[in-house]
Coordinates of C-alpha atoms in Angstrom, one line a residue:
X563 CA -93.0 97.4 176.0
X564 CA -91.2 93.8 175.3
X565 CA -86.8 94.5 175.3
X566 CA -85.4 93.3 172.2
X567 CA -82.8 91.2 172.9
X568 CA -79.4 92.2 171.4
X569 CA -77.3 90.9 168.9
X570 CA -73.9 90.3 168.3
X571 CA -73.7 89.4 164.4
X572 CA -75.6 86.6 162.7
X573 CA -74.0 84.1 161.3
X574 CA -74.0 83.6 157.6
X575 CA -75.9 81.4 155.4
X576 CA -73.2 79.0 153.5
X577 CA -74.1 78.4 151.0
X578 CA -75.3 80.4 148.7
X579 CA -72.5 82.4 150.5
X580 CA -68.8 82.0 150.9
X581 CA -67.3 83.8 154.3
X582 CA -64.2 86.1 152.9
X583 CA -62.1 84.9 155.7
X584 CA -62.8 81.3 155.2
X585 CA -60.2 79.1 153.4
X586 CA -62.1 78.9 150.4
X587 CA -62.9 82.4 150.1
X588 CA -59.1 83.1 150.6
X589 CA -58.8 80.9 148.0
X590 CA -61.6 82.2 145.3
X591 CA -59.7 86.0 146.3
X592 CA -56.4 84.9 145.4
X593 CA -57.6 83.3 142.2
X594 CA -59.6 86.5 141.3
X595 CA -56.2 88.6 142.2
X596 CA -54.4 86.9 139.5
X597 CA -57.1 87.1 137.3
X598 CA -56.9 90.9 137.9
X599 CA -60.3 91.1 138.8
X600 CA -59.6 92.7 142.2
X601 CA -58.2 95.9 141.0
X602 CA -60.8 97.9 142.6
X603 CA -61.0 96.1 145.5
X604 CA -57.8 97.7 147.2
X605 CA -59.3 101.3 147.2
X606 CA -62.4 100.4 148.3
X607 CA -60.6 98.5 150.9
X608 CA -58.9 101.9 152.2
X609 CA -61.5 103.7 152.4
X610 CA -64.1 100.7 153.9
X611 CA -66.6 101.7 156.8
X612 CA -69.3 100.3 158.4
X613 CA -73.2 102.0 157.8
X614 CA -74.1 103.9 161.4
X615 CA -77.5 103.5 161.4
X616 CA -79.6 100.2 160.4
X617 CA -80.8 101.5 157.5
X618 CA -78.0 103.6 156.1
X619 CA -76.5 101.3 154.1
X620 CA -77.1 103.2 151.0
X621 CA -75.1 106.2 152.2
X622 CA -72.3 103.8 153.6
X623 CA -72.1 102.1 150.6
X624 CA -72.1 105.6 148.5
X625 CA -69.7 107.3 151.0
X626 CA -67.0 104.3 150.6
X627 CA -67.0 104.7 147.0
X628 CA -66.8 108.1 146.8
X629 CA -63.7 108.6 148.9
X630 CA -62.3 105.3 147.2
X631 CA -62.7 107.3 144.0
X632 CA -60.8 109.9 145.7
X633 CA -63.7 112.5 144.7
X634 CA -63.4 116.0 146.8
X635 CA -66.4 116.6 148.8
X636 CA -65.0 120.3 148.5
X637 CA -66.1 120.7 152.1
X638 CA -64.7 120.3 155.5
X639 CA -66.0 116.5 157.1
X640 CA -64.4 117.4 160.5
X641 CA -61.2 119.5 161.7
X642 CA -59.8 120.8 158.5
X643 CA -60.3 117.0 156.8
X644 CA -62.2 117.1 153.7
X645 CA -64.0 114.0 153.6
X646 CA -67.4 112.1 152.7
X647 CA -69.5 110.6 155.6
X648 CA -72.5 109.5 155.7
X649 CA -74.0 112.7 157.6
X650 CA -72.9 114.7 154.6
X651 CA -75.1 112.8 152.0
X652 CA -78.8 114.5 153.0
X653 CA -78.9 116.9 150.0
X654 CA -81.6 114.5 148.0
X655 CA -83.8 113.5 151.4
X656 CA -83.5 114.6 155.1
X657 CA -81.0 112.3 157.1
X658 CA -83.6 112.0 159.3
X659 CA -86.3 110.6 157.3
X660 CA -83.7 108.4 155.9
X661 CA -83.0 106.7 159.2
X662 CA -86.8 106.2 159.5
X663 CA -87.4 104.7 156.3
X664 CA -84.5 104.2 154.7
X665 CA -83.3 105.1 151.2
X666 CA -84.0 104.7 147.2
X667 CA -82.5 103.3 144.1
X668 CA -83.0 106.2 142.6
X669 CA -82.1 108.8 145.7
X670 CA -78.9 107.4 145.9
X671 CA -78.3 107.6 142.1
X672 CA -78.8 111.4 142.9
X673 CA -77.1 111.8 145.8
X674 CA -73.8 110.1 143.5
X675 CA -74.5 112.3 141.2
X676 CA -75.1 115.6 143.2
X677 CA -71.8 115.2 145.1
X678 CA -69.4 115.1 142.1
X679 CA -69.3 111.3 140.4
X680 CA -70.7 109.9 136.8
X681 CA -73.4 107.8 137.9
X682 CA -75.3 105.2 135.3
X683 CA -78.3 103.4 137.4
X684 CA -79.7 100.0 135.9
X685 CA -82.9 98.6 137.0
X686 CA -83.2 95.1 136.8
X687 CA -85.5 95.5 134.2
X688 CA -83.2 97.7 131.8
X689 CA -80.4 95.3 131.6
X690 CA -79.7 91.3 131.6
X691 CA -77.4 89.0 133.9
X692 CA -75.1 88.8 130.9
X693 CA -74.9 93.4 131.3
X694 CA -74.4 92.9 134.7
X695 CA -71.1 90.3 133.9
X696 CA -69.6 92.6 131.6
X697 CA -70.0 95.7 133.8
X698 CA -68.7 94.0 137.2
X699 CA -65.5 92.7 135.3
X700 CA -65.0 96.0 133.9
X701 CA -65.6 98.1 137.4
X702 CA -63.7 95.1 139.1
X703 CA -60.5 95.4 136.6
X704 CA -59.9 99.3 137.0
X705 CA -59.6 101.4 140.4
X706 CA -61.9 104.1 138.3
X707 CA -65.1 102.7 138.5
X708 CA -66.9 101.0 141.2
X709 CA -70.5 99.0 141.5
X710 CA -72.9 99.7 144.2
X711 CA -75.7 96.6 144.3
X712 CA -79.0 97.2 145.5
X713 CA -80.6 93.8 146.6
X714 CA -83.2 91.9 148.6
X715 CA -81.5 89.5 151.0
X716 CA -83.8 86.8 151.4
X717 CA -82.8 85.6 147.9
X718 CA -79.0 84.7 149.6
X719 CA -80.9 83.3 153.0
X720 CA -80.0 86.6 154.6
X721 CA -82.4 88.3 157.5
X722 CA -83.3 91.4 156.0
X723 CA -85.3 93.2 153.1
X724 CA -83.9 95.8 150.5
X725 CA -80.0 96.3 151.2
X726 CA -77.0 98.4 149.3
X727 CA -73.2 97.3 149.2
X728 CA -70.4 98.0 147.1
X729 CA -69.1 94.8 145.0
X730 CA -65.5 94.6 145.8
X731 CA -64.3 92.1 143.1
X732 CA -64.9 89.0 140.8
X733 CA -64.4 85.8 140.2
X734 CA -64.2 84.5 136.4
X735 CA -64.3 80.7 136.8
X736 CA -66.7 80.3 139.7
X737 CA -68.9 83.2 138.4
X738 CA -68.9 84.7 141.5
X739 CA -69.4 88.4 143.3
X740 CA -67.4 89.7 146.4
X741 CA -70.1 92.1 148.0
X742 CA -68.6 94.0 150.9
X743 CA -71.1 94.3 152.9
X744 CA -71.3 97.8 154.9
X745 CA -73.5 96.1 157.7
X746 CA -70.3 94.4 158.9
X747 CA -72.1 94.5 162.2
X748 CA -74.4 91.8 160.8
X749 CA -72.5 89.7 158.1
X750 CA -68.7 89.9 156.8
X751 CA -67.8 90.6 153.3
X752 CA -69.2 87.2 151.7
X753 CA -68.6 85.7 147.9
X754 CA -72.1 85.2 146.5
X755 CA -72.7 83.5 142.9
X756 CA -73.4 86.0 140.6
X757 CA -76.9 84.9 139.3
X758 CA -77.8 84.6 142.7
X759 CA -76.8 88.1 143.1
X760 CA -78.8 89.2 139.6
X761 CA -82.2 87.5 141.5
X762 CA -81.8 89.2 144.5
X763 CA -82.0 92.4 142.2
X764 CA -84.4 91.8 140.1
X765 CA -87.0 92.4 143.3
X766 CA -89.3 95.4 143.6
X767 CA -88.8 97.6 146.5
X768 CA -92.2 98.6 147.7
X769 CA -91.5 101.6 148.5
X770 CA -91.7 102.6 144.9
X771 CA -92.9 100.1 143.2
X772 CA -90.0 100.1 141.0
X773 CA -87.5 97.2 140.3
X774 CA -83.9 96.7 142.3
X775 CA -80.4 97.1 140.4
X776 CA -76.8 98.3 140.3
X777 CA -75.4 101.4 139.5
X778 CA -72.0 102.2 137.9
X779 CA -70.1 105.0 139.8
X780 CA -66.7 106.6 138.4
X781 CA -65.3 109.8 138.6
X782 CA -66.8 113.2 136.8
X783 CA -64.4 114.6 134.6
X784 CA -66.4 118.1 134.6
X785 CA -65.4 120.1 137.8
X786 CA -68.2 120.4 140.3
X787 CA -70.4 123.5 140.9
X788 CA -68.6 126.4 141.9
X789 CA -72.0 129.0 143.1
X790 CA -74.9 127.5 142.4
X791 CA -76.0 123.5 142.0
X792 CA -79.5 122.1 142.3
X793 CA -81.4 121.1 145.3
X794 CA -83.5 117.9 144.8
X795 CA -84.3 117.2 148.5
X796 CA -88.1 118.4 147.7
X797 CA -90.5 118.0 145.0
X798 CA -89.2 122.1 143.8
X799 CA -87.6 120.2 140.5
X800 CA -90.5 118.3 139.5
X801 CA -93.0 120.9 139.5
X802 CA -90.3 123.1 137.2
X803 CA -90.0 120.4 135.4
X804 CA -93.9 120.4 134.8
X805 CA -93.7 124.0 134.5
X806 CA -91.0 123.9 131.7
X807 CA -92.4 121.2 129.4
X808 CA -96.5 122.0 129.8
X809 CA -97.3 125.5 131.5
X810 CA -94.0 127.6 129.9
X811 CA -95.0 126.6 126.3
X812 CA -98.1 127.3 126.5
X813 CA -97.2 130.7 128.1
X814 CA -95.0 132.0 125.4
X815 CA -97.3 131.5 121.9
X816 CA -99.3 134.4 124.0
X817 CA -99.4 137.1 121.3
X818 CA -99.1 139.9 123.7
X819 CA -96.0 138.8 124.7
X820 CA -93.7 141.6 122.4
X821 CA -90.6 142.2 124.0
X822 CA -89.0 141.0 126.8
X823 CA -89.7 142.6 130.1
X824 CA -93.0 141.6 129.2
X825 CA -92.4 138.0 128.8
X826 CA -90.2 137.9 131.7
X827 CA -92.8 139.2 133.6
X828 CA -95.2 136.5 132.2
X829 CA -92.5 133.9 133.7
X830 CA -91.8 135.5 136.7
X831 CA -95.5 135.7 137.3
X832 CA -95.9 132.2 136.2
X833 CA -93.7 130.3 138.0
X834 CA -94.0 128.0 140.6
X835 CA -94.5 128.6 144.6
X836 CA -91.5 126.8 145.4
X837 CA -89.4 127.6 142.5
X838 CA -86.9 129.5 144.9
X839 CA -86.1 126.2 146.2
X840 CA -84.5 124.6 143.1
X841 CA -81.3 126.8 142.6
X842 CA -79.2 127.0 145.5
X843 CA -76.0 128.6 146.2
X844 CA -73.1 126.6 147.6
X845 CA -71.4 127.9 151.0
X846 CA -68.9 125.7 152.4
X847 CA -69.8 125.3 156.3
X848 CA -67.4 124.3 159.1
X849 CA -66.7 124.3 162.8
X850 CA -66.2 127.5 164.5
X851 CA -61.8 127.7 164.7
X852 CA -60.7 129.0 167.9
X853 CA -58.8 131.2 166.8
X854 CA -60.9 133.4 164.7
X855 CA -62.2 132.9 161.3
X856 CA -58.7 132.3 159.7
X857 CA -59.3 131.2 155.6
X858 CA -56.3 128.6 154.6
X859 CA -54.9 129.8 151.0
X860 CA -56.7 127.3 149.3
X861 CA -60.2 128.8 151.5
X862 CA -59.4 131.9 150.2
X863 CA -59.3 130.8 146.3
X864 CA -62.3 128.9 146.8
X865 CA -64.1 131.5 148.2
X866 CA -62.7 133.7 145.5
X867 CA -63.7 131.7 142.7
X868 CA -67.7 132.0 144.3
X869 CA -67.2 135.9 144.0
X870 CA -65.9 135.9 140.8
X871 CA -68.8 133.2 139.2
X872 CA -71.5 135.8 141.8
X873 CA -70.0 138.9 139.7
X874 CA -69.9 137.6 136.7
X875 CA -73.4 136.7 136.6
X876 CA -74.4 140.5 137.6
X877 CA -72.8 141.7 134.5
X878 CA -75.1 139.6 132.2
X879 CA -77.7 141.7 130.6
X880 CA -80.3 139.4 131.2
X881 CA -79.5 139.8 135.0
X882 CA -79.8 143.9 135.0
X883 CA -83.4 143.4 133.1
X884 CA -84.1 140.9 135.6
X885 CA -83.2 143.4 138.5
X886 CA -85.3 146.1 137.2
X887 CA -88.7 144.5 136.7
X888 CA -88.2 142.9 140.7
X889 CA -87.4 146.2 141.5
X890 CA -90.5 147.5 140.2
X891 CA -92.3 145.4 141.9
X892 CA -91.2 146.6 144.9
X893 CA -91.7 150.1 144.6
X894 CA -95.4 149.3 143.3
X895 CA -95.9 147.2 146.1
X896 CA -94.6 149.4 148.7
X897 CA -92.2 146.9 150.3
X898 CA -89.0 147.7 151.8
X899 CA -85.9 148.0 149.9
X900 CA -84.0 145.2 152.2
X901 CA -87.0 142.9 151.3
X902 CA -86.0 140.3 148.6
X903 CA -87.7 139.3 145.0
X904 CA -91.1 137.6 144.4
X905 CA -89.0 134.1 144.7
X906 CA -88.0 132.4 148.0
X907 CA -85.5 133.9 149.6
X908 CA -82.3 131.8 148.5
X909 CA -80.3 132.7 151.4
X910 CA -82.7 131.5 154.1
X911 CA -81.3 127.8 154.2
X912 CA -78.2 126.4 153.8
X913 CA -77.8 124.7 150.3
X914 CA -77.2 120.6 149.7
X915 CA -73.4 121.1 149.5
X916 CA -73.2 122.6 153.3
X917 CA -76.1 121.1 154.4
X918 CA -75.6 119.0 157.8
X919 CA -73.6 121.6 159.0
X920 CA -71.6 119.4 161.5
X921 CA -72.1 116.0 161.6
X922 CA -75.7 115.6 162.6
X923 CA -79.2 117.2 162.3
X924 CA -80.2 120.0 163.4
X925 CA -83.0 120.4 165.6
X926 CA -83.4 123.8 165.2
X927 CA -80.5 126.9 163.9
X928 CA -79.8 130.0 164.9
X929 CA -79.7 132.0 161.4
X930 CA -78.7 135.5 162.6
X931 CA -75.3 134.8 161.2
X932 CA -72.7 138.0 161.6
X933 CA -70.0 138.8 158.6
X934 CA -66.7 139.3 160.1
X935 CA -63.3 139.9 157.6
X936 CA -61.5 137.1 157.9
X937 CA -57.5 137.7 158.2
X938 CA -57.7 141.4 158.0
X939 CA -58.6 141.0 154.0
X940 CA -61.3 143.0 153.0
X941 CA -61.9 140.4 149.8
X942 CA -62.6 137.4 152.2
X943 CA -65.5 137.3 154.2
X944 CA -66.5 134.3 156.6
X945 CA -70.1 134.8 158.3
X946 CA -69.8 133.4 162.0
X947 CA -72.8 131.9 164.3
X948 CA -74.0 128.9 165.7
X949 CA -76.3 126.4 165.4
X950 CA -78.3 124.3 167.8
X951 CA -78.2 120.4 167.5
X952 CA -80.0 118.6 170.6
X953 CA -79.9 121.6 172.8
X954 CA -75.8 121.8 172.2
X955 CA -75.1 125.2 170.4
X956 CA -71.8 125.2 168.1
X957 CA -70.3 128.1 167.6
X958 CA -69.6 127.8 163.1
X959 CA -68.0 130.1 160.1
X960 CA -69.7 130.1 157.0
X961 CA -67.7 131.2 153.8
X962 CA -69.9 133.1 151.7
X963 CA -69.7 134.5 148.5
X964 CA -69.8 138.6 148.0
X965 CA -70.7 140.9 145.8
X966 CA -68.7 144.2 145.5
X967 CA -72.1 146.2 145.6
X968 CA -75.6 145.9 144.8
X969 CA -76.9 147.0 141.5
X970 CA -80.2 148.8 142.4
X971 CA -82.5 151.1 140.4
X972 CA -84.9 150.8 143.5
X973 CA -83.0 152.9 145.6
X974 CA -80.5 155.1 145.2
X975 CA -79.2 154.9 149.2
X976 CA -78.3 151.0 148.0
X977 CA -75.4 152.0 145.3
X978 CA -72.8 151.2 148.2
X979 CA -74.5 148.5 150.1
X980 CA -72.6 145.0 150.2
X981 CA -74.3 142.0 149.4
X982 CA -73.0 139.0 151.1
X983 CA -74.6 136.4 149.5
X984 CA -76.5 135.5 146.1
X985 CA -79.6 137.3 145.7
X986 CA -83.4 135.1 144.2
X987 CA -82.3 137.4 141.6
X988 CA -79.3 135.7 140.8
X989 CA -80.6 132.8 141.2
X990 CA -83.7 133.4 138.8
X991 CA -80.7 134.9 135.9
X992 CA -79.0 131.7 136.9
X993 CA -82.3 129.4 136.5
X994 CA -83.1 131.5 133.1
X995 CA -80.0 130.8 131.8
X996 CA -79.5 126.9 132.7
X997 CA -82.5 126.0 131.1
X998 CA -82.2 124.2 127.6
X999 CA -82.4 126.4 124.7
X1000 CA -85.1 124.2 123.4
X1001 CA -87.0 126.0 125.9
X1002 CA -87.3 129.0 124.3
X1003 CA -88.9 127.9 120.6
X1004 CA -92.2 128.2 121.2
X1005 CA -92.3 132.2 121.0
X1006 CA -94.4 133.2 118.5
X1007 CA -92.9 137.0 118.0
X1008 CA -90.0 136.1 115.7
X1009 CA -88.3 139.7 116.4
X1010 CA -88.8 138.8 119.9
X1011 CA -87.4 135.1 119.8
X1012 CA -83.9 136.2 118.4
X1013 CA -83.6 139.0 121.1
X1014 CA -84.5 136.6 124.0
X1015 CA -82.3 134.2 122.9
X1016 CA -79.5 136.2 122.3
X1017 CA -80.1 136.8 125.9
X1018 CA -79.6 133.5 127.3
X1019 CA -77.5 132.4 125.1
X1020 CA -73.8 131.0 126.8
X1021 CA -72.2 131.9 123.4
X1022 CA -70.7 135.0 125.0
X1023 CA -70.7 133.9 129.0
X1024 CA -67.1 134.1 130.5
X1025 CA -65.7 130.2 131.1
X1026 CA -66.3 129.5 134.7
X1027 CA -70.0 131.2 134.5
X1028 CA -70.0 129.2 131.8
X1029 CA -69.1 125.6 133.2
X1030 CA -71.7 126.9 135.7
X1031 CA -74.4 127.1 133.8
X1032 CA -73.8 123.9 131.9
X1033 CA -73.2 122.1 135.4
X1034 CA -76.5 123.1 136.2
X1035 CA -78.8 122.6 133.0
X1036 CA -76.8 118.3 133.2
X1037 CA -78.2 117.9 136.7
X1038 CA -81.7 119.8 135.6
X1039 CA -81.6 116.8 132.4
X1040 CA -80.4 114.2 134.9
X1041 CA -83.1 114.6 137.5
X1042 CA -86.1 114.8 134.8
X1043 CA -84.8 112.0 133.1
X1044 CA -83.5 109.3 136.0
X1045 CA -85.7 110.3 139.1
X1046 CA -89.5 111.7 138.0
X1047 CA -91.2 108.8 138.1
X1048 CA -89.5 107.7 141.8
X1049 CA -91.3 111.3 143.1
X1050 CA -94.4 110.9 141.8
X1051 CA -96.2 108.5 144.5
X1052 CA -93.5 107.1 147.0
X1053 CA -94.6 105.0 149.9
X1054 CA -92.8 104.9 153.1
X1055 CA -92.3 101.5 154.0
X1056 CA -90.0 101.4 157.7
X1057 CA -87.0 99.5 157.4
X1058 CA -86.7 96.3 158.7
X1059 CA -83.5 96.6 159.6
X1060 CA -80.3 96.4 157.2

């Protein structure tokens, strides 16, 4: 086998490009500083890192913007820091099959938008050179938005194929784009002209077949999910959403659907095999302390506000009809009590928000996790065990949410038992209820229609069940309308290198 040579940088094609430590690039920066086209530069700036792997530039890229937005992973990075890193974006494909191939438009549109930001993706095709302008000298003029371009270097005379980098500024009178590039390893930050920039974007990354582009990124004003958010690492979304807008309405104009254990048996029934896989429930997961499982104050109310959303959506009605008819089930198909519903077992994995539960991947994980009370409170409960990454095992605490009791008609013996985490019954109420209203039309059995509805209605759901629910049914709408056609048929193409 022929040893590649190493490198130490390349050095960069000028022109197109202009070096950001050259004179002249001092120059067009100071020019673009007092046009106040640099505004968002100085976050980005702070928070600047370089991609780890060769073909991570699209979670480098999306990593530096987060944290130069300031947006709140809501999880622990390392130590007690709360911080975005690359190894923390993996909830919308595997980190490892991203170092292999490489990543998306579209998957990193998703991973902005599943980790807290406002994302608006452009393909090349959807918007001119004159769009792009506008939207660069707004993003470049404030410190709240920031543009991540997706590009093929050979139109700047770059090695390379498809690449990511934040834009870090603009400048007015040369028409020209600071990109900030997060393969620093390979090239410095370089001024490029901006219709060269629009070129390199309007290229088709084979790996889809689908044109190159930008995407806006800014912060979400909505607070992120609380309990539950959805997972969109697999195909589980698309087959719902197949299931919602062909198989569902054909389902309920069944006239022998008249009330509504019997249609929610029909749905139940109906559902997809992986539908488990689509709601997951958010556990925050974190190196093992050495003192114990100690929960900070601001632990504790997080941890309390999980309970509380957990609770709340056991006291819905829809949940307790829910509960009875998996219930039945189970006593008709003589299955233990402790065994859980027809849906996958929610609990099994760790969700997108505490996936990559160090810093790495996991080669294999010890899930035989043990609840211990954390600071001698019986209302906090951390879950310690340890994982196995490369044939290391790390000792870990994950905070879980809890239930006060199960609610169970199956078994009388299970009145006092103590749920630690969300249930696939909670998280089939939860999918019930997040789906769009629209859904729910079709029924044929007006009497029936008005009763359903009444039970999935979020009229009457308390606020942060509430915000819940609407958190989800956005990202449902956002990954139907932005993504499905990116799922359908990708091709893996390796990576080239960044």
């Amino acid at each position: 086998m022929a040893t590649v040579a190493s490198l130490y940088r390349r050095v960069l094609p000028s022109p197109p490009a202009v070096d950001f430590t050259s004179p002249d690039g001092k120059r067009l920066f100071s020019e673009a500083l007092e046009g106040g086209t640099m505004e968002g530069f100085f976050s980005l700036a702070s928070c600047f890192q370089t991609q780890s792997e060769p073909a991570f530039c699209g979670l480098a890229s999306l990593a530096v913007v987060l944290n130069a937005l300031a947006i709140d992973p809501g999880r622990r990075w390392k130590g007690p820091w709360r911080w975005f890193d690359e190894s923390m974006l993996d909830c919308c494909e595997p980190l490892d099959k991203i170092k292999a191939h490489g990543i998306t438009f579209g998957k990193v549109a998703c991973l902005a938008h599943c980790s807290g930001a406002d994302v608006r993706p452009f393909r090349a095709n959807q918007v001119t050179v004159d769009d792009l302008r506008r939207h660069l000298i707004h993003c470049t003029s404030s410190r709240d938005c920031h543009l991540i371009a997706s590009y093929h270097r050979r139109h700047l005379k770059q090695t390379g194929t498809g690449h990511f980098s934040p834009i870090g500024g603009y400048h007015a009178g040369q028409d020209m784009a600071l990109i900030l590039d997060v393969a620093c390893f390979k090239y410095p930050p370089h001024w490029v002209p901006l219709a060269l920039l629009w070129e390199a974007m309007n290229t088709i990354d084979e790996s889809t077949g689908l044109l190159r582009g930008f995407m806006l990124i800014s912060s979400h004003n909505a607070a992120p999910s609380a309990l539950y958010t959805v997972s969109c690492r697999d195909e589980s979304w698309i087959s719902m959403a197949r299931y919602c807008v062909k198989n569902l309405p054909d389902l309920l104009k069944a006239e022998s659907l008249d009330n509504v254990p019997t249609l929610l048996s029909h749905v139940i029934d109906s559902l997809p095999a992986n539908a488990g896989s689509l709601i997951k429930w958010v556990v925050e997961v974190r190196r093992k302390d050495e003192d114990g499982p100690c929960l900070s104050k601001e632990e504790k109310e997080r941890l309390f506000v999980k309970e509380n959303v957990l609770q709340q959506v056991r006291d819905t009605k829809l949940f307790m009809i829910v509960h009875d008819l998996q219930c039945a089930r189970i006593q008709c198909c003589n299955r233990s009590s402790s065994s859980e519903d027809s849906i996958t077992r929610i609990a099994a994995s760790v969700c997108c928000q505490g996936a990559a539960m160090l810093s790495g991947n996991l080669a294999s994980r010890k899930t035989c996790f043990q609840g211990v009370q954390a600071n001698g409170d019986g209302a906090n409960t951390v879950n310690s065990g340890s994982v196995v990454s490369e044939g290391n095992e790390q000792g870990v605490d994950m905070l879980l949410p809890m239930s006060p009791c199960s609610m169970s008609s199956c078994n009388s013996n299970l009145d006092n038992e103590i749920i630690k985490y969300p249930s696939s019954t909670d998280a089939l109420t939860v999918l019930l209820l997040a789906l769009h209203p629209s859904t729910w039309l079709g029924i044929i059995n007006e009497r029936l229609k008005a009763e359903f509805q009444t039970l999935v209605s979020t009229d009457n759901l308390p606020d942060v069940l509430k915000f819940e629910i609407f958190h989800l049914r956005r990202q449902l709408c956002y990954l139907k309308t932005c993504k499905e056609k990116e799922y359908e048929d990708p091709v893996p193409v390796p990576p080239s290198g960044p």
